[in-house]
């Protein structure tokens, strides 16, 4: 004791203290996490048992008409509900019936968000059981429209807003969030929301949507998920003039001011939630995305979904497609329209493909990169442009004479795989698809840009212009298309296949860093889920209706890699990682209350 007192007097860090000790002013809150000395401010949290009216308004515990007679007596609910008792299945049926009445997707979105805020378990039950139908509502494309109109449709706030006004107080802001055991944060600064550009603070729809997929598709507990929007202003003139805009009405902070806010945020997150909280960067503009990933990749558990998640999902699709188009990965030639990160994917995907190729053929990355070509807004990236290229494009500047259009690039390079990651809709024109089809028996065409309005081409265009020969997948979903009496089912090449399982794998292994080999592990697990039956339909991704099973196997592969690399802290390693992942997954079935 004496030595502890001495250390306190000598200014030892509070984090070095016995966590149960209150000696020298160390205080623990009810969660056992909020330590502070007497002169520091603490949050006066209390825990209470919800009952009666407040229980009905608590989305985490509310069951609506599904409260049993016994629960209604025990929890002061008599009279607050009509007499009928419904089970969750019937509630689900009722809600699905009602949501199907809405013709406008945004109305469906608002109804689902309202449900999430009213009865969380029912929301997740619906999402899990109807994933193919509801994914386009809570996620791309509808979430894009929701972000564009977020100010007008705003009702109850979701997630945590950290703006320039909170500079110097971010740790305090984090402590305002009611949950303490956070495992996954999805954060955006709203600068590049899908392919819709700068939506400022209204980008919040994206972290909210992504995290609902973490819970529904990946089984991470909703209470462990924290959506965050960092508001440094917006350069979107329309929003700045919009009277309903919800963010700071100023132009974007950049440079030092931006970097300092991000630095404070990253430090506060680590201080508040520890080393093992996963921070997923989402929809940052590429000038910040690469830098943030590089800067914090060595100190935090960070992952950029647009760069890394997209790369893993595309690689999985390509590897699976080899069964249909033939050849090995290294035998193919790739052409990208868009050299952003996709979202940051262009170069992010290209890099992961090159890495996998180099592992397969045991050749240096510099060699395998030569099989991959990129077109940006100035044309084909070639060595003569090297001096003026952004750093992340330089590795792709191969020897070739300048080529200014995508069509000419297709004709010159003769790619077997064409990947759209430009964020610009309808850029795969008839001539381009025809050119792909003239040099390939089965051209592989991936139109990754979101939402649907930004897709490089539609499924109908890809199949019609290639005379039914294209293998096609897109970032946002398209309906099956009947071409000359044959029904073609397009796949969805979207990072939603990857990040929920990848995140679960990191969480269950207690990983402290993300490593590229984990992305390859995630990608490999996804590609393995494509069975003969799925290939026969011309698909290169498994059905999303199986996503929980897919996520468990991705999680197991990722966790396995974390253990292999010595990056896992949850010891001992479970023997059967798939079973372990499944056992960790959140299920939204109602719990009984005593
Ligand atoms: N399917 C999925 O899972 C994902 C899809 N995406 C989608 O990818 C798209 C792009 O995202 P991201 O990489 O971040 O965007 P960026 O803005 O980072 O990059 C866009 C790239 O496309 C190039 N480009 C833009 N317009 C044209 C044009 N008309 N002709 C040729 N090149 C052009 C740009 O060129 P320059 O560099 O010269 O400006 C840039 O290289 C978005 O729509 C996003 O929704 C993103 C992540 C995941
Ligand atoms: C899917 C996704 O992450 C995007 O379009 O940005
Ligand atoms: Mg994204």
Coordinates of C-alpha atoms and ligand atoms in Angstrom, one line a residue:
X1 CA 0.0 0.0 0.0
X2 CA 2.8 2.4 1.0
X3 CA 4.5 1.9 -2.3
X4 CA 1.2 2.4 -4.2
X5 CA 0.7 5.7 -2.4
X6 CA 4.3 6.7 -3.2
X7 CA 3.8 5.9 -6.9
X8 CA 0.6 8.0 -6.8
X9 CA 2.5 10.9 -5.3
X10 CA 5.2 10.4 -7.9
X11 CA 2.6 10.7 -10.6
X12 CA 2.3 7.0 -11.7
X13 CA -0.3 6.6 -14.5
X14 CA -3.8 5.8 -13.4
X15 CA -3.7 3.0 -15.9
X16 CA -0.9 1.3 -14.0
X17 CA -3.0 1.1 -10.8
X18 CA -4.9 -1.8 -9.5
X19 CA -8.2 -1.3 -11.2
X20 CA -10.2 -2.1 -8.1
X21 CA -8.3 0.4 -6.0
X22 CA -9.8 3.8 -5.2
X23 CA -6.7 4.9 -3.4
X24 CA -5.6 8.3 -4.4
X25 CA -8.9 9.1 -6.1
X26 CA -9.1 6.3 -8.7
X27 CA -12.7 5.8 -9.4
X28 CA -14.5 2.9 -11.2
X29 CA -17.9 3.3 -12.7
X30 CA -20.5 0.6 -12.9
X31 CA -19.0 -0.8 -16.0
X32 CA -15.6 -1.2 -14.4
X33 CA -14.0 0.7 -17.2
X34 CA -14.2 4.4 -16.5
X35 CA -11.2 5.2 -14.3
X36 CA -10.4 8.7 -13.4
X37 CA -8.6 10.6 -10.7
X38 CA -10.6 12.9 -8.4
X39 CA -9.8 16.0 -10.4
X40 CA -11.0 14.4 -13.7
X41 CA -14.6 14.5 -14.8
X42 CA -16.6 11.3 -14.8
X43 CA -19.9 10.4 -16.4
X44 CA -22.7 9.8 -13.8
X45 CA -23.9 6.5 -15.4
X46 CA -26.6 4.5 -13.6
X47 CA -28.0 1.1 -14.4
X48 CA -31.7 0.5 -13.9
X49 CA -34.2 -2.2 -14.8
X50 CA -36.5 -1.0 -17.4
X51 CA -40.2 -1.7 -16.8
X52 CA -43.6 -0.5 -17.8
X53 CA -43.8 2.4 -20.3
X54 CA -40.0 2.8 -20.4
X55 CA -39.5 -0.9 -21.2
X56 CA -41.8 -0.5 -24.2
X57 CA -39.7 2.4 -25.4
X58 CA -36.3 0.7 -24.9
X59 CA -35.5 -0.7 -28.4
X60 CA -33.0 -3.3 -26.9
X61 CA -35.6 -4.9 -24.7
X62 CA -38.9 -4.0 -26.2
X63 CA -40.9 -7.0 -27.7
X64 CA -44.1 -5.1 -28.4
X65 CA -47.1 -7.5 -28.6
X66 CA -44.8 -10.4 -27.9
X67 CA -44.5 -9.8 -24.2
X68 CA -46.1 -12.8 -22.5
X69 CA -48.9 -12.6 -19.9
X70 CA -46.4 -13.3 -17.2
X71 CA -44.0 -10.6 -18.4
X72 CA -46.8 -8.1 -18.6
X73 CA -47.6 -8.8 -15.0
X74 CA -44.0 -8.8 -13.8
X75 CA -43.0 -5.7 -15.7
X76 CA -45.9 -3.3 -15.2
X77 CA -47.1 -3.6 -18.7
X78 CA -50.8 -4.3 -18.0
X79 CA -52.9 -1.9 -19.9
X80 CA -50.0 -0.5 -21.9
X81 CA -50.6 -3.1 -24.5
X82 CA -53.7 -4.4 -26.1
X83 CA -54.8 -7.9 -24.9
X84 CA -53.4 -10.0 -27.8
X85 CA -50.1 -11.8 -27.5
X86 CA -48.2 -12.4 -30.7
X87 CA -45.1 -14.5 -31.2
X88 CA -42.0 -13.1 -33.0
X89 CA -42.8 -15.1 -36.2
X90 CA -46.2 -13.5 -36.5
X91 CA -44.8 -10.1 -35.8
X92 CA -42.3 -10.7 -38.6
X93 CA -45.0 -11.8 -41.0
X94 CA -47.0 -8.7 -40.1
X95 CA -44.1 -6.3 -40.6
X96 CA -43.0 -7.9 -43.9
X97 CA -46.6 -7.7 -45.2
X98 CA -46.7 -4.0 -44.3
X99 CA -43.3 -3.2 -45.7
X100 CA -44.2 -4.8 -49.0
X101 CA -47.1 -2.4 -49.4
X102 CA -44.6 0.5 -49.8
X103 CA -43.8 1.2 -53.4
X104 CA -41.1 3.7 -52.6
X105 CA -37.8 2.2 -51.4
X106 CA -37.1 5.2 -49.1
X107 CA -40.4 4.6 -47.3
X108 CA -39.2 1.0 -46.7
X109 CA -35.9 2.3 -45.4
X110 CA -37.7 4.7 -43.0
X111 CA -40.0 2.0 -41.8
X112 CA -37.0 -0.3 -41.1
X113 CA -35.0 2.4 -39.3
X114 CA -38.1 3.1 -37.2
X115 CA -38.3 -0.6 -36.4
X116 CA -34.6 -0.7 -35.4
X117 CA -35.3 2.2 -33.0
X118 CA -38.4 0.6 -31.6
X119 CA -37.7 -3.2 -31.4
X120 CA -34.1 -4.1 -32.3
X121 CA -34.5 -7.8 -32.1
X122 CA -37.4 -7.8 -34.5
X123 CA -35.5 -5.6 -36.9
X124 CA -32.6 -8.1 -36.9
X125 CA -34.9 -11.1 -37.2
X126 CA -36.4 -9.6 -40.3
X127 CA -33.0 -8.7 -41.8
X128 CA -31.6 -12.1 -41.2
X129 CA -34.6 -14.0 -42.5
X130 CA -35.1 -11.8 -45.5
X131 CA -31.6 -10.7 -46.3
X132 CA -31.9 -10.7 -50.1
X133 CA -35.1 -8.7 -50.0
X134 CA -34.1 -6.2 -47.3
X135 CA -30.4 -5.7 -48.1
X136 CA -31.1 -3.3 -50.9
X137 CA -33.2 -1.3 -48.5
X138 CA -30.9 -0.9 -45.5
X139 CA -27.8 -0.9 -47.7
X140 CA -27.0 0.0 -51.3
X141 CA -28.8 1.4 -53.3
X142 CA -31.5 2.8 -50.9
X143 CA -29.1 3.9 -48.2
X144 CA -27.5 6.2 -50.7
X145 CA -30.8 8.0 -51.3
X146 CA -31.4 8.1 -47.6
X147 CA -28.0 9.8 -47.0
X148 CA -28.8 12.4 -49.7
X149 CA -32.1 13.2 -47.9
X150 CA -30.9 12.4 -44.4
X151 CA -31.7 15.9 -43.1
X152 CA -35.3 15.8 -44.4
X153 CA -36.0 12.3 -43.1
X154 CA -34.1 12.7 -39.8
X155 CA -36.2 11.7 -36.8
X156 CA -34.2 10.1 -34.0
X157 CA -30.5 10.4 -34.1
X158 CA -28.6 7.1 -34.7
X159 CA -24.9 6.7 -34.0
X160 CA -22.4 9.2 -32.6
X161 CA -21.6 12.6 -34.2
X162 CA -18.1 14.0 -33.6
X163 CA -17.7 17.4 -35.2
X164 CA -15.0 20.1 -35.1
X165 CA -17.0 21.6 -32.2
X166 CA -16.0 18.6 -30.1
X167 CA -12.2 19.1 -30.6
X168 CA -10.5 18.6 -27.3
X169 CA -13.5 16.7 -25.9
X170 CA -13.7 13.6 -28.0
X171 CA -13.1 11.3 -25.1
X172 CA -16.0 12.9 -23.2
X173 CA -18.2 12.5 -26.3
X174 CA -17.4 8.8 -26.5
X175 CA -18.4 8.4 -22.9
X176 CA -21.8 9.8 -23.7
X177 CA -22.5 6.7 -25.8
X178 CA -24.6 4.4 -23.6
X179 CA -22.8 1.1 -24.4
X180 CA -19.3 0.5 -22.9
X181 CA -18.2 -2.8 -24.5
X182 CA -17.7 -1.7 -28.1
X183 CA -16.1 -4.2 -30.4
X184 CA -16.6 -2.6 -33.9
X185 CA -16.7 1.0 -34.9
X186 CA -17.6 2.1 -38.4
X187 CA -16.5 5.6 -39.0
X188 CA -16.9 8.0 -42.0
X189 CA -16.2 11.6 -42.6
X190 CA -18.8 11.6 -45.3
X191 CA -16.6 12.9 -48.1
X192 CA -17.2 10.0 -50.6
X193 CA -20.5 8.3 -49.8
X194 CA -20.9 5.4 -52.3
X195 CA -20.5 7.0 -55.7
X196 CA -22.5 10.0 -54.6
X197 CA -19.7 12.3 -53.5
X198 CA -19.5 14.5 -50.4
X199 CA -22.6 14.2 -48.3
X200 CA -21.0 15.6 -45.2
X201 CA -22.6 14.7 -41.9
X202 CA -25.5 13.0 -43.7
X203 CA -23.1 10.1 -44.5
X204 CA -24.2 8.7 -41.1
X205 CA -26.5 6.4 -42.9
X206 CA -23.5 4.4 -44.1
X207 CA -21.9 3.5 -40.7
X208 CA -25.4 2.8 -39.4
X209 CA -26.2 0.5 -42.4
X210 CA -22.8 -1.2 -42.3
X211 CA -23.1 -2.0 -38.6
X212 CA -26.6 -3.4 -39.0
X213 CA -24.9 -5.8 -41.5
X214 CA -22.2 -6.6 -39.0
X215 CA -24.9 -7.7 -36.6
X216 CA -27.3 -9.4 -39.1
X217 CA -24.8 -10.9 -41.5
X218 CA -21.8 -11.4 -39.2
X219 CA -23.4 -11.9 -35.8
X220 CA -21.5 -9.2 -34.0
X221 CA -23.8 -8.1 -31.1
X222 CA -25.6 -4.8 -32.0
X223 CA -24.7 -3.4 -28.6
X224 CA -21.0 -3.9 -29.4
X225 CA -21.3 -1.8 -32.6
X226 CA -20.8 1.9 -32.7
X227 CA -21.5 4.0 -35.9
X228 CA -19.6 7.3 -35.9
X229 CA -19.6 10.3 -38.3
X230 CA -16.8 12.8 -38.1
X231 CA -18.1 16.1 -39.3
X232 CA -15.4 18.4 -40.5
X233 CA -17.8 20.3 -42.8
X234 CA -18.8 19.7 -46.4
X235 CA -17.9 21.1 -49.8
X236 CA -21.3 20.1 -51.1
X237 CA -22.8 23.5 -52.0
X238 CA -26.3 22.1 -52.2
X239 CA -26.1 20.7 -48.7
X240 CA -24.6 24.0 -47.4
X241 CA -27.6 25.8 -48.7
X242 CA -30.1 23.1 -47.6
X243 CA -32.1 24.4 -44.6
X244 CA -32.6 20.9 -43.4
X245 CA -28.9 19.9 -43.5
X246 CA -27.8 18.4 -40.2
X247 CA -24.1 19.0 -40.2
X248 CA -21.7 21.9 -39.7
X249 CA -22.4 24.6 -42.2
X250 CA -18.9 25.2 -43.3
X251 CA -16.4 24.0 -45.9
X252 CA -14.3 21.0 -45.1
X253 CA -11.4 21.4 -42.7
X254 CA -8.2 20.0 -44.3
X255 CA -4.5 19.6 -43.5
X256 CA -3.4 20.0 -39.8
X257 CA -6.9 20.8 -38.6
X258 CA -8.3 17.6 -40.1
X259 CA -5.3 15.5 -39.0
X260 CA -5.4 16.7 -35.4
X261 CA -9.1 15.9 -35.1
X262 CA -8.6 12.4 -36.5
X263 CA -5.6 11.9 -34.2
X264 CA -7.6 12.9 -31.2
X265 CA -10.4 10.6 -32.3
X266 CA -8.1 7.6 -32.8
X267 CA -6.4 8.1 -29.4
X268 CA -9.7 8.6 -27.6
X269 CA -11.1 5.4 -29.1
X270 CA -8.1 3.4 -28.0
X271 CA -8.1 4.9 -24.5
X272 CA -11.8 4.3 -24.1
X273 CA -12.2 0.9 -25.7
X274 CA -8.8 -0.6 -25.6
X275 CA -6.5 -2.1 -28.3
X276 CA -8.9 -4.7 -29.6
X277 CA -11.7 -2.5 -30.9
X278 CA -12.0 -2.7 -34.7
X279 CA -12.1 0.6 -36.4
X280 CA -13.5 0.3 -39.9
X281 CA -12.9 3.4 -42.1
X282 CA -15.7 3.8 -44.6
X283 CA -16.2 6.1 -47.5
X284 CA -13.4 8.5 -46.9
X285 CA -12.1 10.3 -50.0
X286 CA -9.0 8.5 -51.3
X287 CA -6.6 11.4 -50.4
X288 CA -7.4 10.7 -46.8
X289 CA -8.2 7.0 -46.9
X290 CA -4.7 5.7 -47.8
X291 CA -3.0 8.0 -45.4
X292 CA -5.2 7.0 -42.5
X293 CA -4.8 3.3 -43.1
X294 CA -1.0 3.7 -43.4
X295 CA -0.8 5.9 -40.3
X296 CA -3.0 3.9 -38.0
X297 CA -2.4 0.4 -39.4
X298 CA 0.6 -0.1 -37.1
X299 CA -1.0 1.3 -33.9
X300 CA -4.6 0.3 -34.1
X301 CA -6.9 -2.5 -35.3
X302 CA -8.0 -0.7 -38.4
X303 CA -9.5 -1.8 -41.7
X304 CA -10.6 0.2 -44.7
X305 CA -13.6 -1.6 -46.1
X306 CA -13.4 0.2 -49.5
X307 CA -9.8 -0.6 -50.1
X308 CA -9.4 -3.9 -48.3
X309 CA -12.9 -5.4 -48.1
X310 CA -13.7 -4.7 -51.7
X311 CA -10.4 -6.1 -52.7
X312 CA -11.1 -9.4 -50.9
X313 CA -14.6 -9.7 -52.4
X314 CA -13.5 -9.0 -55.9
X315 CA -10.6 -11.4 -55.7
X316 CA -12.9 -14.1 -54.4
X317 CA -15.3 -13.5 -57.4
X318 CA -12.4 -13.7 -59.8
X319 CA -10.9 -16.8 -58.3
X320 CA -14.4 -18.4 -58.4
X321 CA -15.0 -17.2 -61.9
X322 CA -11.9 -19.1 -63.1
X323 CA -14.0 -22.2 -63.1
X324 CA -16.2 -20.6 -65.7
X325 CA -13.8 -18.7 -67.8
X326 CA -10.8 -21.1 -67.5
X327 CA -7.1 -20.4 -66.8
X328 CA -5.2 -19.5 -63.7
X329 CA -5.2 -16.1 -62.1
X330 CA -1.8 -15.3 -63.6
X331 CA -3.0 -16.2 -67.1
X332 CA -5.6 -13.4 -67.1
X333 CA -5.2 -9.7 -67.9
X334 CA -7.1 -7.2 -65.9
X335 CA -8.3 -3.7 -66.8
X336 CA -9.8 -1.3 -64.3
X337 CA -11.8 1.8 -65.0
X338 CA -11.1 3.9 -61.9
X339 CA -7.8 4.0 -60.0
X340 CA -9.2 5.4 -56.8
X341 CA -8.9 3.3 -53.7
X342 CA -12.2 1.6 -54.6
X343 CA -13.0 3.6 -52.5
X344 CA -10.1 3.2 -53.1
X345 CA -10.8 0.0 -54.7
X346 CA -9.2 0.4 -58.1
X347 CA -5.7 0.2 -56.7
X348 CA -6.8 -1.7 -53.6
X349 CA -8.2 -4.6 -55.6
X350 CA -5.4 -4.5 -58.1
X351 CA -2.9 -4.8 -55.3
X352 CA -4.6 -7.8 -53.7
X353 CA -4.9 -9.6 -57.0
X354 CA -1.3 -9.0 -57.7
X355 CA -0.4 -10.3 -54.2
X356 CA -2.4 -13.5 -54.7
X357 CA -0.8 -14.0 -58.1
X358 CA 2.6 -13.5 -56.8
X359 CA 2.0 -16.1 -54.1
X360 CA 0.6 -18.5 -56.6
X361 CA 3.4 -18.2 -59.2
X362 CA 6.1 -17.3 -56.8
X363 CA 7.0 -14.2 -58.7
X364 CA 7.8 -10.7 -57.3
X365 CA 4.9 -8.3 -57.0
X366 CA 6.5 -5.9 -59.5
X367 CA 6.1 -8.7 -62.1
X368 CA 2.6 -9.7 -61.3
X369 CA 1.4 -6.1 -61.3
X370 CA 2.2 -6.0 -65.0
X371 CA -0.9 -8.2 -65.7
X372 CA -3.1 -5.4 -64.3
X373 CA -3.9 -2.1 -66.1
X374 CA -5.7 0.9 -64.8
X375 CA -7.6 3.7 -66.5
X376 CA -8.3 6.9 -64.6
X377 CA -9.9 10.2 -65.7
X378 CA -6.9 10.9 -67.9
X379 CA -6.7 7.6 -69.7
X380 CA -4.5 4.5 -69.4
X381 CA -2.0 4.8 -66.6
X382 CA 1.4 4.4 -68.4
X383 CA 5.0 5.1 -67.5
X384 CA 5.1 8.4 -69.4
X385 CA 2.6 9.8 -66.9
X386 CA 4.6 8.6 -63.9
X387 CA 5.9 12.0 -62.7
X388 CA 2.4 13.5 -62.4
X389 CA 0.7 10.4 -60.8
X390 CA -0.5 10.2 -57.2
X391 CA 1.7 7.8 -55.3
X392 CA -0.8 5.0 -55.2
X393 CA -1.1 4.9 -59.0
X394 CA 2.7 4.8 -59.6
X395 CA 3.1 1.0 -59.3
X396 CA 0.6 0.6 -62.1
X397 CA 2.3 2.8 -64.6
X398 CA 3.5 0.2 -67.1
X399 CA 5.3 0.7 -70.4
X400 CA 2.8 1.5 -73.1
X401 CA 2.1 4.4 -75.4
X402 CA -0.6 6.8 -74.1
X403 CA -4.2 5.7 -74.5
X404 CA -6.9 8.2 -73.8
X405 CA -10.2 6.3 -73.7
X406 CA -11.4 3.1 -72.1
X407 CA -12.6 1.8 -75.4
X408 CA -9.1 2.2 -76.9
X409 CA -7.6 0.7 -73.8
X410 CA -9.8 -2.4 -74.2
X411 CA -8.7 -2.7 -77.8
X412 CA -5.0 -2.2 -77.0
X413 CA -4.7 -4.3 -73.8
X414 CA -7.3 -7.0 -74.7
X415 CA -8.2 -7.7 -71.1
X416 CA -10.0 -10.9 -70.0
X417 CA -11.5 -9.2 -67.0
X418 CA -13.0 -5.6 -66.9
X419 CA -13.6 -4.0 -63.6
X420 CA -15.4 -0.7 -63.0
X421 CA -14.6 1.2 -60.0
X422 CA -14.9 4.8 -61.2
X423 CA -18.1 5.8 -59.4
X424 CA -19.4 7.0 -62.7
X425 CA -22.5 5.4 -64.1
X426 CA -22.9 3.9 -67.7
X427 CA -19.2 4.1 -68.6
X428 CA -19.2 0.5 -69.9
X429 CA -20.8 1.4 -73.2
X430 CA -22.1 -0.9 -75.9
X431 CA -18.9 -0.6 -77.8
X432 CA -16.8 -1.4 -74.7
X433 CA -18.8 -4.5 -73.8
X434 CA -18.8 -5.6 -77.5
X435 CA -15.0 -5.1 -77.6
X436 CA -14.7 -7.3 -74.5
X437 CA -16.9 -9.9 -76.1
X438 CA -15.0 -9.9 -79.3
X439 CA -11.7 -10.9 -77.6
X440 CA -13.2 -13.2 -75.0
X441 CA -15.4 -16.2 -75.2
X442 CA -16.7 -15.4 -71.7
X443 CA -15.7 -11.8 -70.7
X444 CA -15.8 -11.3 -66.9
X445 CA -17.3 -7.9 -66.2
X446 CA -17.6 -6.4 -62.7
X447 CA -19.4 -3.1 -62.4
X448 CA -18.6 -2.3 -58.8
X449 CA -19.7 1.3 -58.5
X450 CA -22.6 2.1 -56.2
X451 CA -25.5 2.9 -55.9
X452 CA -27.3 1.5 -59.0
X453 CA -27.3 4.9 -60.7
X454 CA -23.5 4.8 -60.7
X455 CA -23.1 1.2 -61.9
X456 CA -20.8 1.1 -65.0
X457 CA -23.5 -0.8 -66.8
X458 CA -26.7 -2.7 -66.0
X459 CA -27.1 -6.5 -66.0
X460 CA -29.3 -6.2 -69.0
X461 CA -26.7 -4.3 -70.9
X462 CA -23.9 -6.7 -70.0
X463 CA -25.8 -9.7 -71.1
X464 CA -27.4 -8.2 -74.2
X465 CA -24.3 -6.5 -75.6
X466 CA -22.2 -9.6 -75.0
X467 CA -24.9 -11.8 -76.5
X468 CA -25.4 -13.7 -73.3
X469 CA -21.7 -14.6 -72.9
X470 CA -20.6 -12.2 -70.1
X471 CA -20.1 -13.4 -66.5
X472 CA -21.4 -10.3 -64.7
X473 CA -21.6 -9.1 -61.1
X474 CA -22.2 -5.6 -59.8
X475 CA -21.8 -3.6 -56.5
X476 CA -25.5 -3.0 -56.2
X477 CA -28.0 -5.7 -57.0
X478 CA -29.8 -6.2 -60.4
X479 CA -32.7 -8.5 -61.0
X480 CA -32.3 -11.6 -63.1
X481 CA -32.6 -10.9 -66.8
X482 CA -34.2 -13.0 -69.5
X483 CA -32.1 -12.9 -72.7
X484 CA -33.3 -15.0 -75.6
X485 CA -35.3 -17.3 -73.3
X486 CA -32.4 -17.9 -70.9
X487 CA -32.5 -16.4 -67.5
X488 CA -29.2 -14.8 -66.3
X489 CA -28.8 -14.2 -62.6
X490 CA -26.2 -11.4 -61.9
X491 CA -24.1 -11.7 -58.8
X492 CA -23.5 -8.9 -56.3
X493 CA -19.8 -8.1 -55.9
X494 CA -20.0 -6.1 -52.7
X495 CA -17.8 -5.9 -49.7
X496 CA -20.9 -6.9 -47.6
X497 CA -19.8 -10.5 -48.3
X498 CA -16.5 -9.9 -46.5
X499 CA -16.5 -7.3 -43.7
X500 CA -19.1 -8.9 -41.4
X501 CA -17.2 -12.2 -41.4
X502 CA -13.8 -10.6 -41.3
X503 CA -14.8 -8.4 -38.4
X504 CA -16.2 -11.4 -36.5
X505 CA -13.0 -13.3 -37.1
X506 CA -10.9 -10.4 -35.7
X507 CA -13.2 -10.0 -32.7
X508 CA -13.3 -13.7 -31.7
X509 CA -9.6 -14.1 -32.0
X510 CA -8.9 -10.9 -30.1
X511 CA -6.7 -9.8 -33.0
X512 CA -4.8 -6.6 -32.5
X513 CA -3.8 -5.8 -36.1
X514 CA -5.2 -6.5 -39.6
X515 CA -2.7 -8.2 -41.9
X516 CA -3.0 -8.5 -45.7
X517 CA -2.9 -12.3 -45.3
X518 CA -6.2 -12.1 -43.4
X519 CA -7.8 -10.5 -46.4
X520 CA -6.5 -13.3 -48.6
X521 CA -7.9 -15.8 -46.0
X522 CA -11.3 -14.0 -46.1
X523 CA -11.3 -14.0 -49.8
X524 CA -10.3 -17.7 -50.0
X525 CA -13.1 -18.7 -47.6
X526 CA -15.7 -16.8 -49.7
X527 CA -14.5 -18.3 -53.0
X528 CA -14.8 -21.8 -51.5
X529 CA -18.5 -21.3 -50.8
X530 CA -19.2 -21.3 -54.5
X531 CA -20.5 -24.8 -55.2
X532 CA -21.0 -26.7 -58.5
X533 CA -24.7 -25.9 -58.3
X534 CA -24.0 -22.2 -58.0
X535 CA -21.5 -22.3 -61.0
X536 CA -24.2 -24.0 -63.0
X537 CA -26.3 -20.9 -62.7
X538 CA -23.3 -18.8 -64.0
X539 CA -22.8 -17.2 -60.6
X540 CA -19.5 -16.4 -59.0
X541 CA -20.7 -15.6 -55.5
X542 CA -22.8 -17.7 -53.2
X543 CA -26.4 -16.7 -52.4
X544 CA -26.7 -14.0 -49.8
X545 CA -29.3 -16.0 -48.1
X546 CA -26.4 -18.2 -46.8
X547 CA -24.5 -15.3 -45.5
X548 CA -24.4 -16.2 -41.8
X549 CA -22.8 -19.6 -42.7
X550 CA -20.5 -17.8 -45.1
X551 CA -19.5 -15.2 -42.5
X552 CA -18.8 -18.0 -40.0
X553 CA -16.4 -19.7 -42.4
X554 CA -14.7 -16.3 -43.3
X555 CA -14.4 -15.5 -39.6
X556 CA -12.8 -18.9 -38.9
X557 CA -10.3 -18.5 -41.7
X558 CA -9.4 -15.0 -40.6
X559 CA -9.1 -16.0 -36.9
X560 CA -7.0 -19.0 -38.0
X561 CA -4.7 -16.6 -39.8
X562 CA -4.6 -14.2 -36.8
X563 CA -3.4 -17.2 -34.6
X564 CA -0.9 -18.3 -37.2
X565 CA 0.6 -14.8 -37.4
X566 CA 0.7 -14.4 -33.7
X567 CA -1.7 -11.5 -33.8
X568 CA -4.5 -13.2 -31.8
X569 CA -4.8 -12.5 -28.1
X570 CA -7.7 -14.7 -27.2
X571 CA -6.0 -17.8 -25.9
X572 CA -6.0 -20.8 -26.1
X573 CA -7.0 -21.1 -29.7
X574 CA -10.3 -22.8 -30.1
X575 CA -9.9 -26.2 -31.8
X576 CA -12.8 -25.9 -34.2
X577 CA -12.9 -22.2 -35.3
X578 CA -16.0 -22.5 -37.5
X579 CA -18.0 -24.0 -34.6
X580 CA -16.5 -21.4 -32.3
X581 CA -17.4 -18.5 -34.7
X582 CA -21.0 -19.9 -35.0
X583 CA -21.3 -20.1 -31.2
X584 CA -20.3 -16.5 -30.9
X585 CA -22.9 -15.1 -33.3
X586 CA -25.7 -12.9 -32.1
X587 CA -29.2 -14.2 -32.7
X588 CA -32.2 -12.0 -32.4
X589 CA -34.6 -14.4 -30.9
X590 CA -36.5 -12.8 -28.0
X591 CA -35.2 -13.6 -24.5
X592 CA -37.5 -14.4 -21.6
X593 CA -37.6 -11.8 -18.8
X594 CA -37.9 -12.9 -15.2
Ligands
LIG1 N1 -18.8 -3.0 -54.8 C1 -18.2 -2.6 -53.7 O1 -18.1 -3.4 -52.7 C2 -17.6 -1.2 -53.6 C3 -17.9 -0.3 -54.5 N2 -17.3 0.9 -54.4 C4 -17.7 1.9 -55.4 O2 -16.6 2.3 -56.2 C5 -16.8 3.6 -56.7 C6 -15.5 4.3 -56.7 O3 -15.0 4.5 -55.4 P1 -13.5 5.1 -55.2 O4 -12.5 4.2 -55.7 O5 -13.5 5.3 -53.7 O6 -13.6 6.4 -55.9 P2 -12.4 7.4 -56.1 O7 -13.0 8.7 -56.2 O8 -11.4 7.1 -55.0 O9 -11.8 6.9 -57.5 C7 -12.5 7.0 -58.7 C8 -11.5 6.7 -59.8 O10 -12.2 6.7 -61.0 C9 -11.6 7.6 -61.9 N3 -12.6 8.1 -62.7 C10 -13.6 9.0 -62.4 N4 -14.3 9.3 -63.4 C11 -13.8 8.7 -64.5 C12 -14.1 8.6 -65.9 N5 -15.2 9.2 -66.4 N6 -13.3 7.9 -66.7 C13 -12.2 7.3 -66.2 N7 -11.9 7.2 -64.9 C14 -12.7 8.0 -64.1 C15 -10.9 8.6 -61.1 O11 -9.8 9.1 -61.8 P3 -8.8 10.2 -61.2 O12 -7.9 9.4 -60.2 O13 -8.0 10.6 -62.4 O14 -9.6 11.3 -60.6 C16 -10.4 7.7 -59.9 O15 -9.2 7.1 -60.2 C17 -17.9 4.2 -55.9 O16 -19.1 4.2 -56.7 C18 -18.2 3.2 -54.8 O17 -19.5 3.1 -54.5 C19 -16.5 1.3 -53.4 C20 -16.2 0.4 -52.4 C21 -16.8 -0.9 -52.4
LIG2 C1 -20.1 -0.9 -50.9 C2 -19.3 0.3 -50.4 O1 -18.6 0.2 -49.4 C3 -19.2 1.5 -51.2 O2 -19.8 1.5 -52.3 O3 -18.6 2.4 -50.8
LIG3 MG1 -17.9 2.1 -48.8

